[in-house]
Amino acid sequence: MKTCMYLVRHGATAANLAQPNFLQGQTLDLDLAPLGVRQALLTSEYLALQPIRAVYCSPMKRAVQTARILAQPRQLPTDIVAELTECHVGRWEGLTWEQIMQQDPEYYNLFQADPAHYGYPGGESFAEVLVRVTNAVHRLLATHAGETILVVSHHIVLRVYLASVLGLEPQLSRRIKLDNCSISCICSENGETYVVTVNSGLHLNGCGC
């Protein structure tokens, strides 16, 4: 019996679109930008023929708003799962990477060397994020055995989890890039979970991304 889960990164916010962009973890709770809404609508159209039975999302506004757009054609509820929230980025919230490098060089270098263990100062490490997201995903897969479901979450959360399924250590998860409203897919079958798709974004062509 095969169970499938679509993993969608939320649509773009002002933080994602800023040049340079800045970190929005758990406390900077931004709405979708107009572009993010368009991305979500295109993603909804693309997934329209898939037999999705349930929609889950992070409690952050950007994820909830994306999930509601994706769930609306099927008139499904959007169930919030706390473990799917974005990584807590601590005192770097709202900063660009250039600002972080200048203001906090010691911790910046530690993070760049091994984000799985050193993580964000005052926040979470990638290893900590992996534990909570893995627990949530396993629970949802078990609840919906034999079905197809949709999860809307965040860049760090999804890339850390996908890296683990691919056999990569958490510190290597930055090798996986996920665009706003990109679609990844995992399936679970005969006791094995495997990756089908990572960062699919063909449905977003022409939206101004």
Tab-separated table of C-alpha atoms in Angstrom:
chain	number	residue	atom	x	y	z
A	1	MET	CA	0.000	0.000	0.000
A	2	LYS	CA	1.539	3.279	-1.150
A	3	THR	CA	1.105	6.556	0.721
A	4	CYS	CA	2.165	9.796	-0.957
A	5	MET	CA	2.805	13.246	0.449
A	6	TYR	CA	3.235	16.441	-1.548
A	7	LEU	CA	5.553	18.873	0.230
A	8	VAL	CA	5.015	22.483	-0.827
A	9	ARG	CA	7.057	25.436	0.326
A	10	HIS	CA	4.825	28.427	1.064
A	11	GLY	CA	4.388	31.240	-1.456
A	12	ALA	CA	6.688	34.248	-1.481
A	13	THR	CA	6.591	36.975	1.163
A	14	ALA	CA	8.210	40.418	1.219
A	15	ALA	CA	11.186	38.869	3.037
A	16	ASN	CA	11.687	36.313	0.263
A	17	LEU	CA	11.448	38.969	-2.457
A	18	ALA	CA	13.679	41.591	-0.818
A	19	GLN	CA	17.099	42.165	-2.384
A	20	PRO	CA	18.934	40.928	-0.439
A	21	ASN	CA	16.356	38.772	1.305
A	22	PHE	CA	16.210	38.565	5.083
A	23	LEU	CA	15.530	35.777	7.544
A	24	GLN	CA	11.969	35.175	8.680
A	25	GLY	CA	11.806	32.418	11.219
A	26	GLN	CA	9.044	31.958	13.773
A	27	THR	CA	8.488	35.475	15.107
A	28	LEU	CA	8.468	37.457	11.853
A	29	ASP	CA	5.046	36.219	10.736
A	30	LEU	CA	4.486	37.840	7.331
A	31	ASP	CA	1.540	37.508	4.953
A	32	LEU	CA	2.002	36.311	1.395
A	33	ALA	CA	3.053	38.964	-1.089
A	34	PRO	CA	0.828	39.379	-4.195
A	35	LEU	CA	3.334	37.228	-6.089
A	36	GLY	CA	3.048	34.563	-3.388
A	37	VAL	CA	-0.721	34.473	-3.858
A	38	ARG	CA	-0.281	34.014	-7.627
A	39	GLN	CA	2.213	31.218	-6.995
A	40	ALA	CA	-0.247	29.459	-4.700
A	41	LEU	CA	-3.075	29.767	-7.239
A	42	LEU	CA	-0.906	28.257	-9.976
A	43	THR	CA	0.140	25.451	-7.637
A	44	SER	CA	-3.495	24.773	-6.825
A	45	GLU	CA	-4.344	24.497	-10.530
A	46	TYR	CA	-1.404	22.167	-11.115
A	47	LEU	CA	-2.428	19.830	-8.306
A	48	ALA	CA	-6.128	19.890	-9.211
A	49	LEU	CA	-6.170	16.363	-10.642
A	50	GLN	CA	-4.253	14.755	-7.784
A	51	PRO	CA	-6.321	12.658	-5.338
A	52	ILE	CA	-5.404	14.732	-2.286
A	53	ARG	CA	-7.405	13.695	0.782
A	54	ALA	CA	-6.067	16.077	3.448
A	55	VAL	CA	-4.096	19.316	3.742
A	56	TYR	CA	-1.747	20.128	6.618
A	57	CYS	CA	0.357	23.206	7.253
A	58	SER	CA	2.617	25.119	9.592
A	59	PRO	CA	0.909	27.651	11.881
A	60	MET	CA	2.763	30.575	10.236
A	61	LYS	CA	0.606	32.976	8.189
A	62	ARG	CA	2.533	32.410	4.974
A	63	ALA	CA	1.976	28.659	5.200
A	64	VAL	CA	-1.669	28.870	6.310
A	65	GLN	CA	-2.552	31.266	3.491
A	66	THR	CA	-0.846	29.055	0.920
A	67	ALA	CA	-2.528	25.919	2.280
A	68	ARG	CA	-5.975	27.497	2.197
A	69	ILE	CA	-5.578	28.393	-1.464
A	70	LEU	CA	-4.451	24.841	-2.252
A	71	ALA	CA	-7.288	23.294	-0.241
A	72	GLN	CA	-10.079	25.536	-1.533
A	73	PRO	CA	-10.924	23.697	-4.815
A	74	ARG	CA	-11.520	20.490	-2.847
A	75	GLN	CA	-13.192	22.320	0.056
A	76	LEU	CA	-10.841	20.573	2.448
A	77	PRO	CA	-9.976	21.961	5.883
A	78	THR	CA	-6.390	23.065	6.539
A	79	ASP	CA	-5.145	21.342	9.663
A	80	ILE	CA	-2.295	23.032	11.511
A	81	VAL	CA	0.638	20.939	12.734
A	82	ALA	CA	2.926	22.825	15.115
A	83	GLU	CA	6.004	20.711	14.261
A	84	LEU	CA	5.864	21.977	10.673
A	85	THR	CA	6.648	25.571	11.674
A	86	GLU	CA	9.805	27.189	10.355
A	87	CYS	CA	13.131	26.887	12.132
A	88	HIS	CA	13.599	29.301	15.023
A	89	VAL	CA	16.429	31.534	13.799
A	90	GLY	CA	17.023	33.227	17.147
A	91	ARG	CA	18.711	36.609	17.198
A	92	TRP	CA	19.197	36.581	13.429
A	93	GLU	CA	15.492	37.116	12.788
A	94	GLY	CA	14.942	39.929	10.279
A	95	LEU	CA	18.605	40.197	9.274
A	96	THR	CA	20.240	39.646	5.905
A	97	TRP	CA	23.162	37.242	5.647
A	98	GLU	CA	25.529	40.161	5.040
A	99	GLN	CA	24.354	41.806	8.264
A	100	ILE	CA	24.754	38.541	10.147
A	101	MET	CA	28.285	38.070	8.834
A	102	GLN	CA	29.232	41.586	9.937
A	103	GLN	CA	27.452	41.663	13.313
A	104	ASP	CA	27.948	38.074	14.470
A	105	PRO	CA	31.040	36.692	12.674
A	106	GLU	CA	31.915	34.015	15.265
A	107	TYR	CA	28.495	32.378	15.259
A	108	TYR	CA	28.154	32.924	11.520
A	109	ASN	CA	31.293	30.878	10.919
A	110	LEU	CA	30.160	28.129	13.301
A	111	PHE	CA	26.790	27.947	11.567
A	112	GLN	CA	28.341	27.828	8.111
A	113	ALA	CA	30.675	25.033	9.220
A	114	ASP	CA	28.021	22.841	10.836
A	115	PRO	CA	24.392	24.077	11.067
A	116	ALA	CA	23.296	20.650	12.286
A	117	HIS	CA	25.005	21.162	15.637
A	118	TYR	CA	25.638	24.896	16.075
A	119	GLY	CA	22.468	26.173	14.452
A	120	TYR	CA	21.065	29.664	14.892
A	121	PRO	CA	22.210	31.438	18.089
A	122	GLY	CA	19.258	31.605	20.443
A	123	GLY	CA	17.276	29.392	18.088
A	124	GLU	CA	17.344	25.866	16.646
A	125	SER	CA	19.885	23.704	14.894
A	126	PHE	CA	19.113	21.712	11.759
A	127	ALA	CA	19.353	18.515	13.822
A	128	GLU	CA	16.646	19.765	16.182
A	129	VAL	CA	14.397	20.711	13.271
A	130	LEU	CA	14.886	17.279	11.729
A	131	VAL	CA	13.640	15.501	14.864
A	132	ARG	CA	10.376	17.403	15.057
A	133	VAL	CA	9.566	17.375	11.336
A	134	THR	CA	10.352	13.652	11.042
A	135	ASN	CA	8.021	12.873	13.929
A	136	ALA	CA	5.243	14.892	12.290
A	137	VAL	CA	5.698	13.376	8.837
A	138	HIS	CA	5.757	9.811	10.168
A	139	ARG	CA	2.573	10.471	12.121
A	140	LEU	CA	0.779	11.896	9.080
A	141	LEU	CA	1.907	9.050	6.827
A	142	ALA	CA	0.592	6.526	9.341
A	143	THR	CA	-2.715	8.377	9.724
A	144	HIS	CA	-3.271	8.473	5.963
A	145	ALA	CA	-1.945	5.069	4.935
A	146	GLY	CA	-2.793	4.381	1.309
A	147	GLU	CA	-3.808	7.984	0.577
A	148	THR	CA	-2.279	11.114	-0.946
A	149	ILE	CA	-1.936	14.187	1.254
A	150	LEU	CA	-0.484	17.682	1.043
A	151	VAL	CA	1.815	19.475	3.493
A	152	VAL	CA	2.700	23.181	3.300
A	153	SER	CA	5.772	24.185	5.259
A	154	HIS	CA	9.038	26.122	5.040
A	155	HIS	CA	12.432	26.058	3.372
A	156	ILE	CA	14.580	24.796	6.238
A	157	VAL	CA	11.994	22.314	7.491
A	158	LEU	CA	11.427	20.730	4.091
A	159	ARG	CA	15.028	20.687	2.887
A	160	VAL	CA	16.237	19.110	6.160
A	161	TYR	CA	13.586	16.401	5.927
A	162	LEU	CA	14.157	15.708	2.217
A	163	ALA	CA	17.916	15.490	2.830
A	164	SER	CA	17.340	12.854	5.499
A	165	VAL	CA	15.191	10.716	3.184
A	166	LEU	CA	17.940	10.996	0.558
A	167	GLY	CA	20.482	9.754	3.117
A	168	LEU	CA	22.217	13.112	3.641
A	169	GLU	CA	23.292	14.439	7.033
A	170	PRO	CA	21.403	17.553	8.221
A	171	GLN	CA	24.411	19.815	7.674
A	172	LEU	CA	24.319	18.896	3.971
A	173	SER	CA	20.681	19.864	3.519
A	174	ARG	CA	21.674	23.302	2.212
A	175	ARG	CA	22.610	21.513	-1.018
A	176	ILE	CA	18.859	21.220	-1.598
A	177	LYS	CA	17.189	24.428	-2.783
A	178	LEU	CA	13.419	24.783	-2.666
A	179	ASP	CA	11.736	27.708	-4.392
A	180	ASN	CA	8.578	29.338	-3.095
A	181	CYS	CA	5.569	27.160	-3.992
A	182	SER	CA	7.787	24.460	-5.438
A	183	ILE	CA	6.463	20.916	-5.137
A	184	SER	CA	8.418	17.980	-3.753
A	185	CYS	CA	6.951	14.523	-3.254
A	186	ILE	CA	7.745	11.562	-1.035
A	187	CYS	CA	6.077	8.169	-0.917
A	188	SER	CA	6.022	5.432	1.697
A	189	GLU	CA	5.579	1.815	0.658
A	190	ASN	CA	6.441	-1.541	2.219
A	191	GLY	CA	8.185	0.131	5.152
A	192	GLU	CA	10.363	2.359	2.951
A	193	THR	CA	10.059	6.116	2.451
A	194	TYR	CA	11.578	7.522	-0.728
A	195	VAL	CA	11.790	10.796	-2.643
A	196	VAL	CA	9.940	11.073	-5.955
A	197	THR	CA	10.358	14.772	-6.795
A	198	VAL	CA	12.359	17.714	-5.421
A	199	ASN	CA	11.697	21.411	-6.133
A	200	SER	CA	9.410	20.971	-9.124
A	201	GLY	CA	8.457	24.430	-10.343
A	202	LEU	CA	7.382	24.121	-13.985
A	203	HIS	CA	3.860	25.103	-12.964
A	204	LEU	CA	5.191	28.530	-11.923
A	205	ASN	CA	6.607	29.497	-15.332
A	206	GLY	CA	5.326	32.871	-16.413
A	207	CYS	CA	4.159	34.058	-12.988
A	208	GLY	CA	7.042	36.502	-12.574
A	209	CYS	CA	9.028	34.379	-10.108
